[in-house]
């Protein structure tokens, strides 16, 4: 499968099962670029398996049970259609996808920071999603949050698994599938360990400062920076909308809180997020700007109890917010992609309208 096809497939299509080298033609898909080394203490056959085993989804999950079962087993009819209108460029020496309204700069626009899922800025799905906001009057900057290991995104750590699992696998196949699940879990654990707050926040701050200079007119027109975030990127929208200790914002640990901590002001004026990943109650409680959330019901990556506790805090504290929960849809539904289920497509459109309406009203 070509790289564009991988990039435009709905994320849930990757949850179809395991691919072990030699099992199916799907192994000929785009390489994910994970290169585990024997120095890690792995046997050579396992390192080969890790290099060729696919990641079933474009969202990070560290627990293998969650990994296998957190989304429905959905099939899709076709990839998302259309061609991206933006371009890959650099801001503050960080790769970014930039897309603008067709009439910019002749007509005023607003600056929107787009924080993507783990598939990153080279995912056609993410690019098309960013283009949708650009067509609504926003200059959109989508930074590569995963660049410190040569473009380290889950887009580059997965291949196609568009195959139907054998309903009655042999014992050997079961063993191979078990090894593949272990290998995939290992890869995601490695990926998650590298995407730490201490690494991501300083990178985002660099991009924000650079974007303020490059698109000063859009920042001024919007009286600040707007932000949207999907999956992994959603949590960082919340953090950018919080008052963080200066050291944390710069990627450092707070050494002595008793000496007093200088806090940085929120970097965005409002945020809109969809199906967040790894969000904690504390992330929500730190918010200082209005936010809207499009959530998935029974989402193991953003559990209902965490969302409920966070919402209670927002209500009690009087923080302006909006939370809409979409039942019967998978994690990742709000990103551009074609699904067989019309209910998911309707929810996808509704989530975009929700987020867009929030941004325009603020």
GROMACS .gro file of C-alpha atoms in nm:
model
  362
    1UNK     CA    1   0.000   0.000   0.000
    2UNK     CA    2   0.135   0.344  -0.092
    3UNK     CA    3   0.229   0.590   0.180
    4UNK     CA    4  -0.058   0.825   0.088
    5UNK     CA    5  -0.305   0.541   0.130
    6UNK     CA    6  -0.170   0.463   0.475
    7UNK     CA    7  -0.189   0.830   0.562
    8UNK     CA    8  -0.549   0.868   0.454
    9UNK     CA    9  -0.700   0.554   0.598
   10UNK     CA   10  -0.920   0.595   0.900
   11UNK     CA   11  -0.718   0.498   1.209
   12UNK     CA   12  -0.948   0.219   1.316
   13UNK     CA   13  -0.877   0.024   0.998
   14UNK     CA   14  -0.536  -0.050   1.142
   15UNK     CA   15  -0.692  -0.248   1.426
   16UNK     CA   16  -0.762  -0.548   1.206
   17UNK     CA   17  -0.493  -0.774   1.345
   18UNK     CA   18  -0.129  -0.870   1.336
   19UNK     CA   19   0.098  -0.906   1.040
   20UNK     CA   20   0.401  -1.125   1.085
   21UNK     CA   21   0.661  -1.131   0.802
   22UNK     CA   22   0.558  -1.382   0.542
   23UNK     CA   23   0.197  -1.410   0.656
   24UNK     CA   24   0.024  -1.178   0.409
   25UNK     CA   25   0.101  -0.935   0.127
   26UNK     CA   26   0.026  -0.651   0.372
   27UNK     CA   27   0.385  -0.661   0.489
   28UNK     CA   28   0.474  -0.479   0.170
   29UNK     CA   29   0.319  -0.160   0.305
   30UNK     CA   30   0.499   0.161   0.393
   31UNK     CA   31   0.773   0.113   0.650
   32UNK     CA   32   0.726   0.268   0.992
   33UNK     CA   33   1.094   0.334   1.037
   34UNK     CA   34   1.139   0.176   1.382
   35UNK     CA   35   1.489   0.038   1.406
   36UNK     CA   36   1.537  -0.148   1.737
   37UNK     CA   37   1.899  -0.241   1.794
   38UNK     CA   38   2.037  -0.573   1.921
   39UNK     CA   39   2.211  -0.369   2.191
   40UNK     CA   40   1.873  -0.349   2.365
   41UNK     CA   41   1.920  -0.711   2.466
   42UNK     CA   42   1.677  -0.847   2.209
   43UNK     CA   43   1.748  -1.153   2.001
   44UNK     CA   44   1.808  -1.091   1.633
   45UNK     CA   45   1.486  -1.268   1.526
   46UNK     CA   46   1.285  -1.043   1.759
   47UNK     CA   47   1.455  -0.728   1.633
   48UNK     CA   48   1.363  -0.837   1.281
   49UNK     CA   49   1.008  -0.892   1.399
   50UNK     CA   50   1.001  -0.547   1.558
   51UNK     CA   51   1.127  -0.390   1.237
   52UNK     CA   52   0.858  -0.558   1.031
   53UNK     CA   53   0.566  -0.580   1.274
   54UNK     CA   54   0.297  -0.322   1.223
   55UNK     CA   55   0.132  -0.087   1.463
   56UNK     CA   56  -0.245  -0.140   1.440
   57UNK     CA   57  -0.354   0.215   1.507
   58UNK     CA   58  -0.229   0.571   1.486
   59UNK     CA   59  -0.280   0.646   1.854
   60UNK     CA   60  -0.041   0.538   2.130
   61UNK     CA   61  -0.147   0.269   2.374
   62UNK     CA   62   0.103   0.109   2.609
   63UNK     CA   63  -0.100  -0.182   2.741
   64UNK     CA   64  -0.139  -0.474   2.499
   65UNK     CA   65  -0.493  -0.553   2.611
   66UNK     CA   66  -0.603  -0.194   2.553
   67UNK     CA   67  -0.403  -0.200   2.230
   68UNK     CA   68  -0.607  -0.489   2.092
   69UNK     CA   69  -0.954  -0.400   2.208
   70UNK     CA   70  -1.001  -0.028   2.257
   71UNK     CA   71  -1.158   0.034   1.914
   72UNK     CA   72  -1.422  -0.157   1.718
   73UNK     CA   73  -1.299  -0.375   1.433
   74UNK     CA   74  -1.411  -0.145   1.153
   75UNK     CA   75  -1.361  -0.174   0.780
   76UNK     CA   76  -1.353   0.126   0.550
   77UNK     CA   77  -1.457   0.158   0.187
   78UNK     CA   78  -1.206   0.412   0.064
   79UNK     CA   79  -0.940   0.658   0.171
   80UNK     CA   80  -1.018   1.022   0.237
   81UNK     CA   81  -1.040   1.214  -0.088
   82UNK     CA   82  -0.883   1.542  -0.185
   83UNK     CA   83  -0.535   1.689  -0.209
   84UNK     CA   84  -0.372   1.896   0.068
   85UNK     CA   85  -0.340   2.264  -0.016
   86UNK     CA   86  -0.067   2.356   0.233
   87UNK     CA   87   0.305   2.291   0.238
   88UNK     CA   88   0.577   2.161   0.465
   89UNK     CA   89   0.802   2.442   0.583
   90UNK     CA   90   1.002   2.539   0.890
   91UNK     CA   91   0.940   2.772   1.181
   92UNK     CA   92   1.218   2.815   1.437
   93UNK     CA   93   1.396   2.524   1.269
   94UNK     CA   94   1.101   2.291   1.335
   95UNK     CA   95   0.917   2.122   1.049
   96UNK     CA   96   0.561   2.248   1.019
   97UNK     CA   97   0.269   2.203   0.783
   98UNK     CA   98   0.128   2.546   0.699
   99UNK     CA   99  -0.204   2.600   0.525
  100UNK     CA  100  -0.375   2.934   0.469
  101UNK     CA  101  -0.708   3.075   0.350
  102UNK     CA  102  -0.711   3.129  -0.027
  103UNK     CA  103  -0.757   3.504   0.020
  104UNK     CA  104  -0.484   3.548   0.281
  105UNK     CA  105  -0.321   3.798   0.338
  106UNK     CA  106  -0.559   4.019   0.139
  107UNK     CA  107  -0.830   3.952   0.395
  108UNK     CA  108  -0.759   3.925   0.769
  109UNK     CA  109  -0.721   3.578   0.921
  110UNK     CA  110  -0.654   3.430   1.263
  111UNK     CA  111  -0.369   3.203   1.370
  112UNK     CA  112  -0.454   2.845   1.464
  113UNK     CA  113  -0.205   2.603   1.618
  114UNK     CA  114  -0.298   2.249   1.509
  115UNK     CA  115  -0.159   1.970   1.728
  116UNK     CA  116  -0.203   1.636   1.556
  117UNK     CA  117  -0.230   1.275   1.655
  118UNK     CA  118   0.079   1.056   1.656
  119UNK     CA  119   0.068   1.022   1.277
  120UNK     CA  120   0.221   1.369   1.254
  121UNK     CA  121   0.240   1.633   0.986
  122UNK     CA  122   0.304   1.397   0.694
  123UNK     CA  123  -0.031   1.223   0.741
  124UNK     CA  124  -0.260   1.326   0.456
  125UNK     CA  125  -0.555   1.291   0.693
  126UNK     CA  126  -0.404   1.547   0.930
  127UNK     CA  127  -0.317   1.779   0.643
  128UNK     CA  128  -0.670   1.764   0.505
  129UNK     CA  129  -0.810   1.830   0.852
  130UNK     CA  130  -0.587   2.135   0.885
  131UNK     CA  131  -0.698   2.253   0.539
  132UNK     CA  132  -1.061   2.245   0.656
  133UNK     CA  133  -0.981   2.502   0.925
  134UNK     CA  134  -0.783   2.711   0.674
  135UNK     CA  135  -1.087   2.725   0.447
  136UNK     CA  136  -1.276   2.879   0.740
  137UNK     CA  137  -1.041   3.175   0.776
  138UNK     CA  138  -0.750   3.045   0.986
  139UNK     CA  139  -0.381   3.043   0.909
  140UNK     CA  140  -0.300   2.696   1.036
  141UNK     CA  141   0.040   2.590   1.169
  142UNK     CA  142   0.078   2.219   1.244
  143UNK     CA  143   0.419   2.146   1.401
  144UNK     CA  144   0.600   1.816   1.392
  145UNK     CA  145   0.588   1.735   1.762
  146UNK     CA  146   0.786   1.417   1.708
  147UNK     CA  147   1.103   1.538   1.534
  148UNK     CA  148   1.374   1.462   1.786
  149UNK     CA  149   1.422   1.111   1.651
  150UNK     CA  150   1.427   1.209   1.283
  151UNK     CA  151   1.056   1.262   1.239
  152UNK     CA  152   0.946   1.021   1.509
  153UNK     CA  153   0.572   0.979   1.449
  154UNK     CA  154   0.354   0.673   1.463
  155UNK     CA  155   0.282   0.737   1.095
  156UNK     CA  156   0.640   0.621   1.035
  157UNK     CA  157   0.612   0.331   1.273
  158UNK     CA  158   0.328   0.136   1.112
  159UNK     CA  159   0.241  -0.045   0.793
  160UNK     CA  160  -0.089  -0.152   0.649
  161UNK     CA  161  -0.282  -0.428   0.819
  162UNK     CA  162  -0.589  -0.424   0.601
  163UNK     CA  163  -0.640  -0.797   0.634
  164UNK     CA  164  -0.905  -1.013   0.792
  165UNK     CA  165  -0.783  -1.224   1.089
  166UNK     CA  166  -0.807  -1.601   1.049
  167UNK     CA  167  -1.106  -1.719   1.252
  168UNK     CA  168  -0.931  -2.050   1.326
  169UNK     CA  169  -0.555  -1.988   1.339
  170UNK     CA  170  -0.309  -2.271   1.383
  171UNK     CA  171  -0.095  -2.304   1.695
  172UNK     CA  172   0.205  -2.167   1.508
  173UNK     CA  173   0.000  -1.872   1.387
  174UNK     CA  174  -0.119  -1.806   1.743
  175UNK     CA  175   0.241  -1.801   1.864
  176UNK     CA  176   0.341  -1.561   1.587
  177UNK     CA  177   0.041  -1.339   1.660
  178UNK     CA  178   0.135  -1.332   2.028
  179UNK     CA  179   0.490  -1.230   1.942
  180UNK     CA  180   0.358  -0.963   1.712
  181UNK     CA  181   0.131  -0.821   1.985
  182UNK     CA  182   0.428  -0.813   2.224
  183UNK     CA  183   0.643  -0.644   1.964
  184UNK     CA  184   0.378  -0.382   1.887
  185UNK     CA  185   0.328  -0.305   2.253
  186UNK     CA  186   0.705  -0.270   2.291
  187UNK     CA  187   0.723  -0.025   2.000
  188UNK     CA  188   0.444   0.189   2.139
  189UNK     CA  189   0.606   0.191   2.483
  190UNK     CA  190   0.929   0.313   2.322
  191UNK     CA  191   0.741   0.578   2.127
  192UNK     CA  192   0.552   0.702   2.434
  193UNK     CA  193   0.871   0.720   2.640
  194UNK     CA  194   1.019   0.957   2.383
  195UNK     CA  195   0.716   1.187   2.363
  196UNK     CA  196   0.756   1.335   2.707
  197UNK     CA  197   0.626   1.669   2.824
  198UNK     CA  198   0.985   1.781   2.883
  199UNK     CA  199   1.059   1.737   2.513
  200UNK     CA  200   0.731   1.842   2.355
  201UNK     CA  201   0.660   2.169   2.538
  202UNK     CA  202   0.989   2.346   2.457
  203UNK     CA  203   0.945   2.252   2.092
  204UNK     CA  204   0.592   2.391   2.087
  205UNK     CA  205   0.705   2.711   2.255
  206UNK     CA  206   0.968   2.757   1.983
  207UNK     CA  207   0.706   2.720   1.714
  208UNK     CA  208   0.466   2.955   1.889
  209UNK     CA  209   0.727   3.228   1.923
  210UNK     CA  210   0.831   3.187   1.561
  211UNK     CA  211   0.471   3.190   1.440
  212UNK     CA  212   0.404   3.509   1.633
  213UNK     CA  213   0.671   3.678   1.424
  214UNK     CA  214   0.587   3.520   1.090
  215UNK     CA  215   0.212   3.567   1.120
  216UNK     CA  216   0.195   3.871   1.347
  217UNK     CA  217  -0.103   4.007   1.153
  218UNK     CA  218  -0.308   3.691   1.214
  219UNK     CA  219  -0.216   3.687   1.584
  220UNK     CA  220  -0.318   4.051   1.616
  221UNK     CA  221  -0.642   3.998   1.424
  222UNK     CA  222  -0.741   3.711   1.655
  223UNK     CA  223  -0.606   3.885   1.965
  224UNK     CA  224  -0.400   3.576   2.040
  225UNK     CA  225  -0.347   3.220   1.921
  226UNK     CA  226  -0.621   2.961   1.883
  227UNK     CA  227  -0.546   2.590   1.919
  228UNK     CA  228  -0.698   2.257   1.824
  229UNK     CA  229  -0.566   1.917   1.924
  230UNK     CA  230  -0.646   1.560   1.832
  231UNK     CA  231  -0.551   1.248   2.028
  232UNK     CA  232  -0.192   1.293   2.152
  233UNK     CA  233  -0.202   1.663   2.056
  234UNK     CA  234  -0.514   1.728   2.264
  235UNK     CA  235  -0.333   1.706   2.596
  236UNK     CA  236  -0.084   1.970   2.485
  237UNK     CA  237  -0.365   2.209   2.397
  238UNK     CA  238  -0.473   2.181   2.761
  239UNK     CA  239  -0.117   2.235   2.885
  240UNK     CA  240  -0.069   2.539   2.660
  241UNK     CA  241  -0.392   2.676   2.802
  242UNK     CA  242  -0.261   2.644   3.158
  243UNK     CA  243  -0.033   2.846   3.383
  244UNK     CA  244   0.273   2.625   3.400
  245UNK     CA  245   0.581   2.673   3.615
  246UNK     CA  246   0.842   2.843   3.400
  247UNK     CA  247   1.078   2.550   3.438
  248UNK     CA  248   0.814   2.301   3.323
  249UNK     CA  249   0.730   2.515   3.021
  250UNK     CA  250   1.097   2.505   2.929
  251UNK     CA  251   1.117   2.131   2.975
  252UNK     CA  252   1.282   2.131   3.317
  253UNK     CA  253   1.180   1.989   3.651
  254UNK     CA  254   1.081   2.214   3.942
  255UNK     CA  255   1.372   2.184   4.184
  256UNK     CA  256   1.254   2.371   4.490
  257UNK     CA  257   0.893   2.482   4.509
  258UNK     CA  258   0.949   2.642   4.850
  259UNK     CA  259   1.162   2.911   4.686
  260UNK     CA  260   0.864   3.016   4.479
  261UNK     CA  261   0.776   2.930   4.125
  262UNK     CA  262   0.742   3.174   3.837
  263UNK     CA  263   0.454   3.067   3.617
  264UNK     CA  264   0.415   3.127   3.247
  265UNK     CA  265   0.087   3.264   3.119
  266UNK     CA  266  -0.128   3.050   2.889
  267UNK     CA  267   0.008   3.048   2.536
  268UNK     CA  268  -0.334   3.025   2.368
  269UNK     CA  269  -0.659   3.218   2.405
  270UNK     CA  270  -0.891   2.919   2.361
  271UNK     CA  271  -0.873   2.552   2.272
  272UNK     CA  272  -1.076   2.283   2.098
  273UNK     CA  273  -0.986   1.917   2.135
  274UNK     CA  274  -1.113   1.582   2.011
  275UNK     CA  275  -1.068   1.233   2.162
  276UNK     CA  276  -0.771   1.321   2.378
  277UNK     CA  277  -0.505   1.069   2.474
  278UNK     CA  278  -0.337   1.040   2.816
  279UNK     CA  279  -0.525   1.338   2.959
  280UNK     CA  280  -0.536   1.351   3.339
  281UNK     CA  281  -0.774   1.522   3.578
  282UNK     CA  282  -0.486   1.753   3.672
  283UNK     CA  283  -0.443   1.860   3.308
  284UNK     CA  284  -0.805   1.976   3.302
  285UNK     CA  285  -0.783   2.140   3.644
  286UNK     CA  286  -0.491   2.350   3.524
  287UNK     CA  287  -0.691   2.515   3.246
  288UNK     CA  288  -0.711   2.893   3.240
  289UNK     CA  289  -0.874   2.940   2.898
  290UNK     CA  290  -1.211   2.836   2.754
  291UNK     CA  291  -1.216   2.491   2.595
  292UNK     CA  292  -1.448   2.262   2.402
  293UNK     CA  293  -1.408   1.884   2.395
  294UNK     CA  294  -1.545   1.631   2.148
  295UNK     CA  295  -1.517   1.300   2.329
  296UNK     CA  296  -1.576   0.934   2.262
  297UNK     CA  297  -1.794   0.737   2.502
  298UNK     CA  298  -1.615   0.449   2.676
  299UNK     CA  299  -1.279   0.566   2.546
  300UNK     CA  300  -1.000   0.382   2.725
  301UNK     CA  301  -0.753   0.650   2.615
  302UNK     CA  302  -0.960   0.921   2.786
  303UNK     CA  303  -1.168   0.730   3.044
  304UNK     CA  304  -1.518   0.846   3.130
  305UNK     CA  305  -1.432   0.885   3.500
  306UNK     CA  306  -1.139   1.117   3.424
  307UNK     CA  307  -1.357   1.323   3.192
  308UNK     CA  308  -1.637   1.340   3.452
  309UNK     CA  309  -1.402   1.453   3.730
  310UNK     CA  310  -1.251   1.715   3.500
  311UNK     CA  311  -1.592   1.839   3.395
  312UNK     CA  312  -1.703   1.870   3.758
  313UNK     CA  313  -1.402   2.088   3.828
  314UNK     CA  314  -1.474   2.310   3.527
  315UNK     CA  315  -1.835   2.354   3.641
  316UNK     CA  316  -1.743   2.423   4.004
  317UNK     CA  317  -1.469   2.668   3.908
  318UNK     CA  318  -1.686   2.855   3.659
  319UNK     CA  319  -1.444   2.792   3.372
  320UNK     CA  320  -1.613   2.837   3.037
  321UNK     CA  321  -1.628   2.502   2.864
  322UNK     CA  322  -1.826   2.270   2.642
  323UNK     CA  323  -1.812   1.890   2.640
  324UNK     CA  324  -1.995   1.672   2.394
  325UNK     CA  325  -1.976   1.294   2.416
  326UNK     CA  326  -2.033   1.090   2.101
  327UNK     CA  327  -2.161   0.736   2.169
  328UNK     CA  328  -2.093   0.443   1.941
  329UNK     CA  329  -1.793   0.593   1.764
  330UNK     CA  330  -1.427   0.491   1.787
  331UNK     CA  331  -1.136   0.689   1.921
  332UNK     CA  332  -1.001   0.893   1.631
  333UNK     CA  333  -1.340   0.946   1.466
  334UNK     CA  334  -1.306   1.325   1.437
  335UNK     CA  335  -1.005   1.321   1.203
  336UNK     CA  336  -1.082   1.326   0.831
  337UNK     CA  337  -1.132   0.972   0.697
  338UNK     CA  338  -1.394   0.757   0.529
  339UNK     CA  339  -1.584   0.499   0.735
  340UNK     CA  340  -1.837   0.237   0.633
  341UNK     CA  341  -2.064   0.342   0.919
  342UNK     CA  342  -2.265   0.655   0.833
  343UNK     CA  343  -2.312   0.726   1.205
  344UNK     CA  344  -1.937   0.775   1.242
  345UNK     CA  345  -1.925   1.005   0.941
  346UNK     CA  346  -2.208   1.212   1.088
  347UNK     CA  347  -2.025   1.235   1.420
  348UNK     CA  348  -1.708   1.338   1.237
  349UNK     CA  349  -1.890   1.629   1.076
  350UNK     CA  350  -2.062   1.721   1.402
  351UNK     CA  351  -1.731   1.727   1.591
  352UNK     CA  352  -1.575   1.958   1.333
  353UNK     CA  353  -1.876   2.191   1.346
  354UNK     CA  354  -1.855   2.192   1.726
  355UNK     CA  355  -1.486   2.282   1.727
  356UNK     CA  356  -1.516   2.538   1.448
  357UNK     CA  357  -1.814   2.709   1.609
  358UNK     CA  358  -1.624   2.734   1.937
  359UNK     CA  359  -1.319   2.890   1.775
  360UNK     CA  360  -1.524   3.141   1.578
  361UNK     CA  361  -1.724   3.243   1.886
  362UNK     CA  362  -1.408   3.315   2.082
   0.00000   0.00000   0.00000
